[in-house]
Amino acid sequence: MTRITLKDVAERAGVGVATVDRVLNERAPVSAATAARVLAAAEAVNYHAHGLLRRRIEEMAPAKTLGFVLQKESKWFYQSLADELRKAAQNLRSIRASVEILFVESLSPDDLVKAVGQLQGRVDAIGLVAVDHPKINKAVVSSAQAGIPVFALLSPLSAPEIAGYVGIDGRKAGRTAGWAMSKLMQASGSVGILIGSHRYLGHEALEVGFRSYLREYAPDIGLRDSVVYLDDTAVAYEAAAEILRVAPDLNGLYHCGGGVRGAVKALEEAGRAHEISYVCHEQSPTAVQGLLEGTVDLVIASPVAEIATKATRAMARAIGGEASTPAEMVAEFHVTTPENC
């Protein structure tokens, strides 16, 4: 069996043997891009010391801290996102990343600004799940001026100084939900809409897309006024229960945001869980159980792992000075039915 040599790695990477030797034995500085190319070549040809090469490259990378401000820690979705962010940070090669995560228990701009302030001076970049508000946008400006790029996660922010947005295309997802609702409804009637907050630009885009599709293709479906529930499970229950009480002709419910457990509880208590077509956006154990039991008809979910990977990579690039204009990294949403959950 032919033994793979440094020359084979060098030829695969398109560099000289001396460059591979420098990476392997730390003889002289090599750019991060070149080192990554050498590692990729070593792994591709199954060079026996590729594990050592990876350790050398990790040792070469600067130590940086990525900070994240997420919503309620008790919510399964944000626990999952936090786990995926930690995993994605560990897989970065251009930096040796550590992660600091703060959870905020409300949509209060003051609480979110306080969390951003806590991270300033302790991290090198920030990923932020937040409502769009002048106070929050001011905090984004403050961070950018301090050399700390801020990326909006899951929901865009309007501050020009934002380094980028990582999440799904809300309008496209909303139109997909509208298409699904028009096919799922078994009879004419009205559709209720639950929205976490109109200050979540992502939620607003979902609602706009949903309404635009149904106005265009199913104008006979009556769209009720949206009910804001502050992205809270208990309030979602109360809001859904009230819609069910005042709208006896309700045949569809569209849920933009989290708190699916609250809406499912309201549907079950009203005895209408299997009558009303229910489309939501929270991929969670509750939503999956609802799909299996027939309470939930369709889930349009954000791909948490993909968002975490795109976000951490974008933050690492920004720290390295590679990003200069706001970037939009759109992740493709997942459509889940009882048959593929």
mmCIF file of C-alpha atoms in Angstrom:
data_model
loop_
_atom_site.group_PDB
_atom_site.id
_atom_site.type_symbol
_atom_site.label_atom_id
_atom_site.label_comp_id
_atom_site.label_asym_id
_atom_site.label_seq_id
_atom_site.Cartn_x
_atom_site.Cartn_y
_atom_site.Cartn_z
ATOM 1 C CA MET A 1 0.000 0.000 0.000
ATOM 2 C CA THR A 2 1.428 3.395 -1.014
ATOM 3 C CA ARG A 3 2.199 5.685 1.922
ATOM 4 C CA ILE A 4 0.814 9.213 1.647
ATOM 5 C CA THR A 5 3.592 11.810 1.999
ATOM 6 C CA LEU A 6 3.899 15.561 2.544
ATOM 7 C CA LYS A 7 4.401 15.893 -1.220
ATOM 8 C CA ASP A 8 0.987 14.319 -1.872
ATOM 9 C CA VAL A 9 -0.646 16.736 0.563
ATOM 10 C CA ALA A 10 1.185 19.694 -0.988
ATOM 11 C CA GLU A 11 0.133 18.754 -4.512
ATOM 12 C CA ARG A 12 -3.499 18.335 -3.441
ATOM 13 C CA ALA A 13 -3.449 21.715 -1.635
ATOM 14 C CA GLY A 14 -1.621 23.503 -4.447
ATOM 15 C CA VAL A 15 1.215 24.640 -2.198
ATOM 16 C CA GLY A 16 4.852 23.724 -1.695
ATOM 17 C CA VAL A 17 6.084 20.947 0.570
ATOM 18 C CA ALA A 18 7.742 23.596 2.737
ATOM 19 C CA THR A 19 4.366 25.209 3.389
ATOM 20 C CA VAL A 20 2.878 21.919 4.584
ATOM 21 C CA ASP A 21 5.941 21.429 6.792
ATOM 22 C CA ARG A 22 5.504 24.909 8.291
ATOM 23 C CA VAL A 23 1.911 24.141 9.221
ATOM 24 C CA LEU A 24 2.746 20.734 10.642
ATOM 25 C CA ASN A 25 5.811 21.770 12.635
ATOM 26 C CA GLU A 26 5.002 25.428 13.389
ATOM 27 C CA ARG A 27 8.201 26.598 11.714
ATOM 28 C CA ALA A 28 6.855 29.933 10.409
ATOM 29 C CA PRO A 29 3.555 31.844 10.164
ATOM 30 C CA VAL A 30 1.063 30.669 7.538
ATOM 31 C CA SER A 31 -2.209 32.426 6.662
ATOM 32 C CA ALA A 32 -5.397 30.918 8.026
ATOM 33 C CA ALA A 33 -6.718 30.346 4.496
ATOM 34 C CA THR A 34 -3.582 28.464 3.452
ATOM 35 C CA ALA A 35 -3.572 26.407 6.642
ATOM 36 C CA ALA A 36 -7.216 25.457 6.080
ATOM 37 C CA ARG A 37 -6.419 24.404 2.498
ATOM 38 C CA VAL A 38 -3.558 22.221 3.718
ATOM 39 C CA LEU A 39 -5.795 20.584 6.312
ATOM 40 C CA ALA A 40 -8.554 19.920 3.756
ATOM 41 C CA ALA A 41 -5.997 18.321 1.427
ATOM 42 C CA ALA A 42 -4.535 16.168 4.231
ATOM 43 C CA GLU A 43 -7.989 14.884 5.140
ATOM 44 C CA ALA A 44 -8.903 14.292 1.500
ATOM 45 C CA VAL A 45 -5.859 12.098 0.834
ATOM 46 C CA ASN A 46 -6.062 10.513 4.319
ATOM 47 C CA TYR A 47 -2.600 11.706 5.368
ATOM 48 C CA HIS A 48 -1.656 9.850 8.562
ATOM 49 C CA ALA A 49 -0.930 13.064 10.497
ATOM 50 C CA HIS A 50 -4.069 14.995 9.542
ATOM 51 C CA GLY A 51 -5.197 14.935 13.180
ATOM 52 C CA LEU A 52 -1.974 16.660 14.218
ATOM 53 C CA LEU A 53 -2.399 19.180 11.404
ATOM 54 C CA ARG A 54 -5.873 20.017 12.707
ATOM 55 C CA ARG A 55 -4.513 20.582 16.233
ATOM 56 C CA ARG A 56 -1.741 22.814 14.883
ATOM 57 C CA ILE A 57 -4.248 24.924 12.962
ATOM 58 C CA GLU A 58 -6.518 25.212 15.984
ATOM 59 C CA GLU A 59 -3.530 26.374 18.035
ATOM 60 C CA MET A 60 -2.720 28.987 15.383
ATOM 61 C CA ALA A 61 -6.230 30.455 15.458
ATOM 62 C CA PRO A 62 -6.839 33.456 17.744
ATOM 63 C CA ALA A 63 -9.055 32.985 20.795
ATOM 64 C CA LYS A 64 -12.315 34.929 20.467
ATOM 65 C CA THR A 65 -15.624 35.020 22.326
ATOM 66 C CA LEU A 66 -19.001 34.964 20.602
ATOM 67 C CA GLY A 67 -21.869 36.421 22.612
ATOM 68 C CA PHE A 68 -25.559 35.673 22.105
ATOM 69 C CA VAL A 69 -28.728 37.225 23.477
ATOM 70 C CA LEU A 70 -31.613 34.760 23.176
ATOM 71 C CA GLN A 71 -35.180 34.722 24.442
ATOM 72 C CA LYS A 72 -36.703 32.700 27.280
ATOM 73 C CA GLU A 73 -34.409 29.966 28.595
ATOM 74 C CA SER A 74 -37.378 27.786 29.571
ATOM 75 C CA LYS A 75 -38.480 27.448 25.926
ATOM 76 C CA TRP A 76 -37.377 24.280 24.173
ATOM 77 C CA PHE A 77 -36.635 26.175 20.973
ATOM 78 C CA TYR A 78 -34.106 28.514 22.569
ATOM 79 C CA GLN A 79 -32.476 25.704 24.528
ATOM 80 C CA SER A 80 -32.027 23.890 21.208
ATOM 81 C CA LEU A 81 -30.655 27.008 19.518
ATOM 82 C CA ALA A 82 -28.186 27.558 22.361
ATOM 83 C CA ASP A 83 -26.933 23.974 22.050
ATOM 84 C CA GLU A 84 -26.480 24.307 18.295
ATOM 85 C CA LEU A 85 -24.633 27.625 18.652
ATOM 86 C CA ARG A 86 -22.164 26.026 21.065
ATOM 87 C CA LYS A 87 -21.616 23.091 18.703
ATOM 88 C CA ALA A 88 -21.170 25.354 15.675
ATOM 89 C CA ALA A 89 -18.665 27.546 17.521
ATOM 90 C CA GLN A 90 -16.577 24.495 18.399
ATOM 91 C CA ASN A 91 -16.366 23.605 14.698
ATOM 92 C CA LEU A 92 -14.915 26.974 13.657
ATOM 93 C CA ARG A 93 -11.336 26.839 12.404
ATOM 94 C CA SER A 94 -10.469 30.495 11.781
ATOM 95 C CA ILE A 95 -10.863 31.267 15.491
ATOM 96 C CA ARG A 96 -10.788 29.340 18.752
ATOM 97 C CA ALA A 97 -14.271 30.284 19.829
ATOM 98 C CA SER A 98 -15.774 30.352 23.275
ATOM 99 C CA VAL A 99 -19.447 31.160 23.701
ATOM 100 C CA GLU A 100 -21.357 33.299 26.190
ATOM 101 C CA ILE A 101 -25.157 33.154 26.101
ATOM 102 C CA LEU A 102 -27.588 35.411 27.939
ATOM 103 C CA PHE A 103 -31.307 34.628 28.038
ATOM 104 C CA VAL A 104 -33.859 37.424 28.354
ATOM 105 C CA GLU A 105 -37.252 36.578 29.823
ATOM 106 C CA SER A 106 -39.277 39.324 28.141
ATOM 107 C CA LEU A 107 -39.551 41.321 24.918
ATOM 108 C CA SER A 108 -38.818 44.519 26.835
ATOM 109 C CA PRO A 109 -36.369 46.676 24.840
ATOM 110 C CA ASP A 110 -34.796 47.813 28.117
ATOM 111 C CA ASP A 111 -34.076 44.209 29.146
ATOM 112 C CA LEU A 112 -32.621 43.408 25.728
ATOM 113 C CA VAL A 113 -30.456 46.545 25.731
ATOM 114 C CA LYS A 114 -29.198 45.646 29.206
ATOM 115 C CA ALA A 115 -28.189 42.184 27.978
ATOM 116 C CA VAL A 116 -26.312 43.653 24.996
ATOM 117 C CA GLY A 117 -24.562 46.051 27.379
ATOM 118 C CA GLN A 118 -23.498 43.161 29.592
ATOM 119 C CA LEU A 119 -21.799 41.492 26.655
ATOM 120 C CA GLN A 120 -19.988 44.597 25.421
ATOM 121 C CA GLY A 121 -16.369 44.499 26.463
ATOM 122 C CA ARG A 122 -16.535 40.740 27.100
ATOM 123 C CA VAL A 123 -17.166 39.395 23.600
ATOM 124 C CA ASP A 124 -15.878 39.999 20.078
ATOM 125 C CA ALA A 125 -19.213 39.692 18.229
ATOM 126 C CA ILE A 126 -22.867 39.458 19.215
ATOM 127 C CA GLY A 127 -25.790 37.438 17.845
ATOM 128 C CA LEU A 128 -29.112 38.943 18.904
ATOM 129 C CA VAL A 129 -32.721 37.736 18.884
ATOM 130 C CA ALA A 130 -34.725 40.904 19.471
ATOM 131 C CA VAL A 131 -37.718 43.005 18.557
ATOM 132 C CA ASP A 132 -37.033 46.009 16.343
ATOM 133 C CA HIS A 133 -37.021 49.110 18.549
ATOM 134 C CA PRO A 134 -35.137 52.435 18.570
ATOM 135 C CA LYS A 135 -33.469 51.572 21.893
ATOM 136 C CA ILE A 136 -32.208 48.269 20.534
ATOM 137 C CA ASN A 137 -31.015 49.854 17.320
ATOM 138 C CA LYS A 138 -29.121 52.413 19.395
ATOM 139 C CA ALA A 139 -27.427 49.540 21.262
ATOM 140 C CA VAL A 140 -26.456 48.033 17.890
ATOM 141 C CA VAL A 141 -24.846 51.346 16.923
ATOM 142 C CA SER A 142 -23.008 51.520 20.247
ATOM 143 C CA SER A 143 -21.625 48.016 19.793
ATOM 144 C CA ALA A 144 -20.576 48.661 16.195
ATOM 145 C CA GLN A 145 -18.752 51.840 17.240
ATOM 146 C CA ALA A 146 -16.928 49.791 19.886
ATOM 147 C CA GLY A 147 -15.784 47.368 17.181
ATOM 148 C CA ILE A 148 -18.231 44.614 18.147
ATOM 149 C CA PRO A 149 -20.329 43.522 15.130
ATOM 150 C CA VAL A 150 -23.943 42.587 15.896
ATOM 151 C CA PHE A 151 -25.894 40.037 13.867
ATOM 152 C CA ALA A 152 -29.691 39.734 13.997
ATOM 153 C CA LEU A 153 -30.815 36.136 14.450
ATOM 154 C CA LEU A 154 -34.248 34.735 13.459
ATOM 155 C CA SER A 155 -35.772 38.207 13.027
ATOM 156 C CA PRO A 156 -34.176 41.154 11.149
ATOM 157 C CA LEU A 157 -33.310 44.501 12.742
ATOM 158 C CA SER A 158 -33.544 47.812 10.907
ATOM 159 C CA ALA A 159 -30.374 49.475 12.261
ATOM 160 C CA PRO A 160 -28.075 50.304 9.295
ATOM 161 C CA GLU A 161 -25.124 49.329 11.486
ATOM 162 C CA ILE A 162 -26.316 45.725 11.818
ATOM 163 C CA ALA A 163 -23.609 43.368 10.553
ATOM 164 C CA GLY A 164 -26.108 40.948 9.027
ATOM 165 C CA TYR A 165 -29.232 38.838 9.410
ATOM 166 C CA VAL A 166 -29.343 35.054 9.733
ATOM 167 C CA GLY A 167 -32.728 33.357 9.513
ATOM 168 C CA ILE A 168 -35.500 32.309 7.173
ATOM 169 C CA ASP A 169 -37.234 34.439 4.544
ATOM 170 C CA GLY A 170 -40.312 35.396 6.571
ATOM 171 C CA ARG A 171 -42.451 36.547 3.680
ATOM 172 C CA LYS A 172 -41.808 33.346 1.724
ATOM 173 C CA ALA A 173 -42.577 31.231 4.800
ATOM 174 C CA GLY A 174 -45.784 33.204 5.389
ATOM 175 C CA ARG A 175 -46.932 32.682 1.816
ATOM 176 C CA THR A 176 -46.191 28.975 2.190
ATOM 177 C CA ALA A 177 -48.371 28.950 5.286
ATOM 178 C CA GLY A 178 -51.120 30.706 3.311
ATOM 179 C CA TRP A 179 -50.902 28.113 0.555
ATOM 180 C CA ALA A 180 -51.117 25.313 3.113
ATOM 181 C CA MET A 181 -54.088 26.883 4.893
ATOM 182 C CA SER A 182 -56.016 27.257 1.623
ATOM 183 C CA LYS A 183 -55.542 23.532 0.971
ATOM 184 C CA LEU A 184 -56.162 22.320 4.519
ATOM 185 C CA MET A 185 -59.414 24.098 5.333
ATOM 186 C CA GLN A 186 -62.281 21.671 4.884
ATOM 187 C CA ALA A 187 -65.004 24.323 4.778
ATOM 188 C CA SER A 188 -65.471 28.032 4.259
ATOM 189 C CA GLY A 189 -65.091 30.237 7.288
ATOM 190 C CA SER A 190 -62.608 32.540 8.927
ATOM 191 C CA VAL A 191 -58.949 32.243 9.893
ATOM 192 C CA GLY A 192 -57.486 33.620 13.085
ATOM 193 C CA ILE A 193 -53.888 34.854 13.318
ATOM 194 C CA LEU A 194 -51.708 34.809 16.427
ATOM 195 C CA ILE A 195 -48.567 36.948 16.209
ATOM 196 C CA GLY A 196 -45.895 37.199 18.888
ATOM 197 C CA SER A 197 -45.133 40.856 18.266
ATOM 198 C CA HIS A 198 -45.301 43.196 15.284
ATOM 199 C CA ARG A 199 -41.966 44.555 16.513
ATOM 200 C CA TYR A 200 -40.480 41.217 15.575
ATOM 201 C CA LEU A 201 -39.882 42.046 11.919
ATOM 202 C CA GLY A 202 -39.744 38.316 11.234
ATOM 203 C CA HIS A 203 -43.249 37.798 12.647
ATOM 204 C CA GLU A 204 -44.506 40.805 10.712
ATOM 205 C CA ALA A 205 -43.095 39.345 7.482
ATOM 206 C CA LEU A 206 -44.810 36.004 8.192
ATOM 207 C CA GLU A 207 -48.153 37.737 8.638
ATOM 208 C CA VAL A 208 -47.702 39.874 5.505
ATOM 209 C CA GLY A 209 -46.832 36.817 3.416
ATOM 210 C CA PHE A 210 -49.746 34.812 4.808
ATOM 211 C CA ARG A 211 -52.295 37.553 4.162
ATOM 212 C CA SER A 212 -50.927 38.361 0.698
ATOM 213 C CA TYR A 213 -51.210 34.742 -0.468
ATOM 214 C CA LEU A 214 -54.785 34.311 0.744
ATOM 215 C CA ARG A 215 -55.885 37.685 -0.669
ATOM 216 C CA GLU A 216 -54.482 36.630 -4.025
ATOM 217 C CA TYR A 217 -55.548 32.989 -4.230
ATOM 218 C CA ALA A 218 -58.288 32.429 -1.656
ATOM 219 C CA PRO A 219 -60.172 35.714 -1.301
ATOM 220 C CA ASP A 220 -63.275 33.947 0.043
ATOM 221 C CA ILE A 221 -61.465 32.993 3.255
ATOM 222 C CA GLY A 222 -62.209 35.586 5.931
ATOM 223 C CA LEU A 223 -59.057 36.849 7.642
ATOM 224 C CA ARG A 224 -59.604 38.065 11.179
ATOM 225 C CA ASP A 225 -57.565 40.818 12.809
ATOM 226 C CA SER A 226 -54.272 39.538 14.205
ATOM 227 C CA VAL A 227 -53.991 39.059 17.966
ATOM 228 C CA VAL A 228 -50.641 39.896 19.613
ATOM 229 C CA TYR A 229 -49.655 37.513 22.407
ATOM 230 C CA LEU A 230 -46.107 38.733 23.249
ATOM 231 C CA ASP A 231 -44.571 35.373 22.296
ATOM 232 C CA ASP A 232 -45.702 33.940 25.623
ATOM 233 C CA THR A 233 -47.269 30.489 26.038
ATOM 234 C CA ALA A 234 -49.805 31.529 28.681
ATOM 235 C CA VAL A 235 -50.900 34.562 26.675
ATOM 236 C CA ALA A 236 -51.079 32.426 23.510
ATOM 237 C CA TYR A 237 -53.543 30.172 25.351
ATOM 238 C CA GLU A 238 -55.691 33.122 26.391
ATOM 239 C CA ALA A 239 -55.564 34.695 22.925
ATOM 240 C CA ALA A 240 -56.470 31.450 21.145
ATOM 241 C CA ALA A 241 -59.283 30.759 23.630
ATOM 242 C CA GLU A 242 -60.717 34.234 23.017
ATOM 243 C CA ILE A 243 -60.613 33.831 19.232
ATOM 244 C CA LEU A 244 -62.429 30.508 19.558
ATOM 245 C CA ARG A 245 -65.036 32.105 21.815
ATOM 246 C CA VAL A 246 -65.861 35.083 19.578
ATOM 247 C CA ALA A 247 -65.527 33.359 16.188
ATOM 248 C CA PRO A 248 -67.879 30.356 15.871
ATOM 249 C CA ASP A 249 -67.125 30.253 12.116
ATOM 250 C CA LEU A 250 -63.379 29.810 12.750
ATOM 251 C CA ASN A 251 -61.965 27.038 10.574
ATOM 252 C CA GLY A 252 -58.275 27.949 10.539
ATOM 253 C CA LEU A 253 -55.632 29.251 12.950
ATOM 254 C CA TYR A 254 -52.233 30.577 11.868
ATOM 255 C CA HIS A 255 -49.653 30.944 14.631
ATOM 256 C CA CYS A 256 -46.601 33.191 14.002
ATOM 257 C CA GLY A 257 -44.111 32.570 16.799
ATOM 258 C CA GLY A 258 -43.601 30.320 19.805
ATOM 259 C CA GLY A 259 -45.957 29.156 22.528
ATOM 260 C CA VAL A 260 -47.599 26.376 20.512
ATOM 261 C CA ARG A 261 -48.438 24.544 23.725
ATOM 262 C CA GLY A 262 -50.796 27.364 24.729
ATOM 263 C CA ALA A 263 -52.714 27.362 21.442
ATOM 264 C CA VAL A 264 -52.985 23.562 21.397
ATOM 265 C CA LYS A 265 -54.401 23.624 24.922
ATOM 266 C CA ALA A 266 -57.051 26.152 23.881
ATOM 267 C CA LEU A 267 -58.037 24.093 20.834
ATOM 268 C CA GLU A 268 -58.330 20.922 22.907
ATOM 269 C CA GLU A 269 -60.347 22.552 25.681
ATOM 270 C CA ALA A 270 -62.759 23.981 23.105
ATOM 271 C CA GLY A 271 -63.220 20.494 21.646
ATOM 272 C CA ARG A 272 -62.242 21.776 18.207
ATOM 273 C CA ALA A 273 -58.688 20.480 17.898
ATOM 274 C CA HIS A 274 -59.588 18.210 14.975
ATOM 275 C CA GLU A 275 -61.952 20.658 13.273
ATOM 276 C CA ILE A 276 -59.696 23.679 12.884
ATOM 277 C CA SER A 277 -56.721 23.672 10.529
ATOM 278 C CA TYR A 278 -53.785 24.787 12.632
ATOM 279 C CA VAL A 279 -50.471 25.902 11.053
ATOM 280 C CA CYS A 280 -47.597 27.002 13.278
ATOM 281 C CA HIS A 281 -43.886 27.828 13.183
ATOM 282 C CA GLU A 282 -42.413 26.296 16.317
ATOM 283 C CA GLN A 283 -40.648 22.961 15.823
ATOM 284 C CA SER A 284 -40.811 21.479 19.318
ATOM 285 C CA PRO A 285 -41.812 18.249 21.061
ATOM 286 C CA THR A 286 -45.264 19.786 21.600
ATOM 287 C CA ALA A 287 -45.656 20.561 17.899
ATOM 288 C CA VAL A 288 -44.500 17.085 16.873
ATOM 289 C CA GLN A 289 -46.913 15.464 19.323
ATOM 290 C CA GLY A 290 -49.652 17.686 17.937
ATOM 291 C CA LEU A 291 -48.858 16.538 14.405
ATOM 292 C CA LEU A 292 -49.066 12.903 15.461
ATOM 293 C CA GLU A 293 -52.362 13.427 17.289
ATOM 294 C CA GLY A 294 -53.937 15.548 14.567
ATOM 295 C CA THR A 295 -54.092 18.777 16.567
ATOM 296 C CA VAL A 296 -51.381 20.438 14.467
ATOM 297 C CA ASP A 297 -51.657 20.153 10.685
ATOM 298 C CA LEU A 298 -48.399 21.705 9.489
ATOM 299 C CA VAL A 299 -45.215 23.112 11.011
ATOM 300 C CA ILE A 300 -42.978 25.532 9.126
ATOM 301 C CA ALA A 301 -39.743 25.473 11.092
ATOM 302 C CA SER A 302 -36.479 27.401 11.166
ATOM 303 C CA PRO A 303 -33.485 25.054 10.647
ATOM 304 C CA VAL A 304 -31.758 25.698 13.960
ATOM 305 C CA ALA A 305 -28.494 23.893 13.195
ATOM 306 C CA GLU A 306 -28.083 25.633 9.844
ATOM 307 C CA ILE A 307 -28.791 29.037 11.362
ATOM 308 C CA ALA A 308 -26.251 28.393 14.127
ATOM 309 C CA THR A 309 -23.599 27.374 11.600
ATOM 310 C CA LYS A 310 -24.220 30.347 9.310
ATOM 311 C CA ALA A 311 -24.293 32.771 12.250
ATOM 312 C CA THR A 312 -21.061 31.614 13.896
ATOM 313 C CA ARG A 313 -19.207 31.542 10.582
ATOM 314 C CA ALA A 314 -20.415 35.044 9.724
ATOM 315 C CA MET A 315 -19.364 36.296 13.155
ATOM 316 C CA ALA A 316 -15.914 34.725 12.764
ATOM 317 C CA ARG A 317 -15.507 36.403 9.352
ATOM 318 C CA ALA A 318 -16.557 39.762 10.780
ATOM 319 C CA ILE A 319 -14.086 39.426 13.646
ATOM 320 C CA GLY A 320 -11.388 38.726 11.069
ATOM 321 C CA GLY A 321 -12.275 41.886 9.175
ATOM 322 C CA GLU A 322 -13.697 40.078 6.143
ATOM 323 C CA ALA A 323 -17.205 41.566 6.334
ATOM 324 C CA SER A 324 -17.841 45.241 5.587
ATOM 325 C CA THR A 325 -21.488 45.502 4.500
ATOM 326 C CA PRO A 326 -24.618 43.990 6.065
ATOM 327 C CA ALA A 327 -25.015 40.398 4.928
ATOM 328 C CA GLU A 328 -28.240 38.405 4.686
ATOM 329 C CA MET A 329 -27.767 34.687 5.200
ATOM 330 C CA VAL A 330 -31.098 33.069 4.457
ATOM 331 C CA ALA A 331 -31.683 29.530 5.697
ATOM 332 C CA GLU A 332 -34.312 27.385 4.015
ATOM 333 C CA PHE A 333 -37.220 26.618 6.315
ATOM 334 C CA HIS A 334 -38.470 23.057 6.837
ATOM 335 C CA VAL A 335 -42.075 21.991 6.231
ATOM 336 C CA THR A 336 -43.125 19.216 8.608
ATOM 337 C CA THR A 337 -46.300 17.151 8.346
ATOM 338 C CA PRO A 338 -47.509 14.102 10.292
ATOM 339 C CA GLU A 339 -45.844 11.949 7.634
ATOM 340 C CA ASN A 340 -42.289 13.319 7.920
ATOM 341 C CA CYS A 341 -41.995 14.362 11.554
#
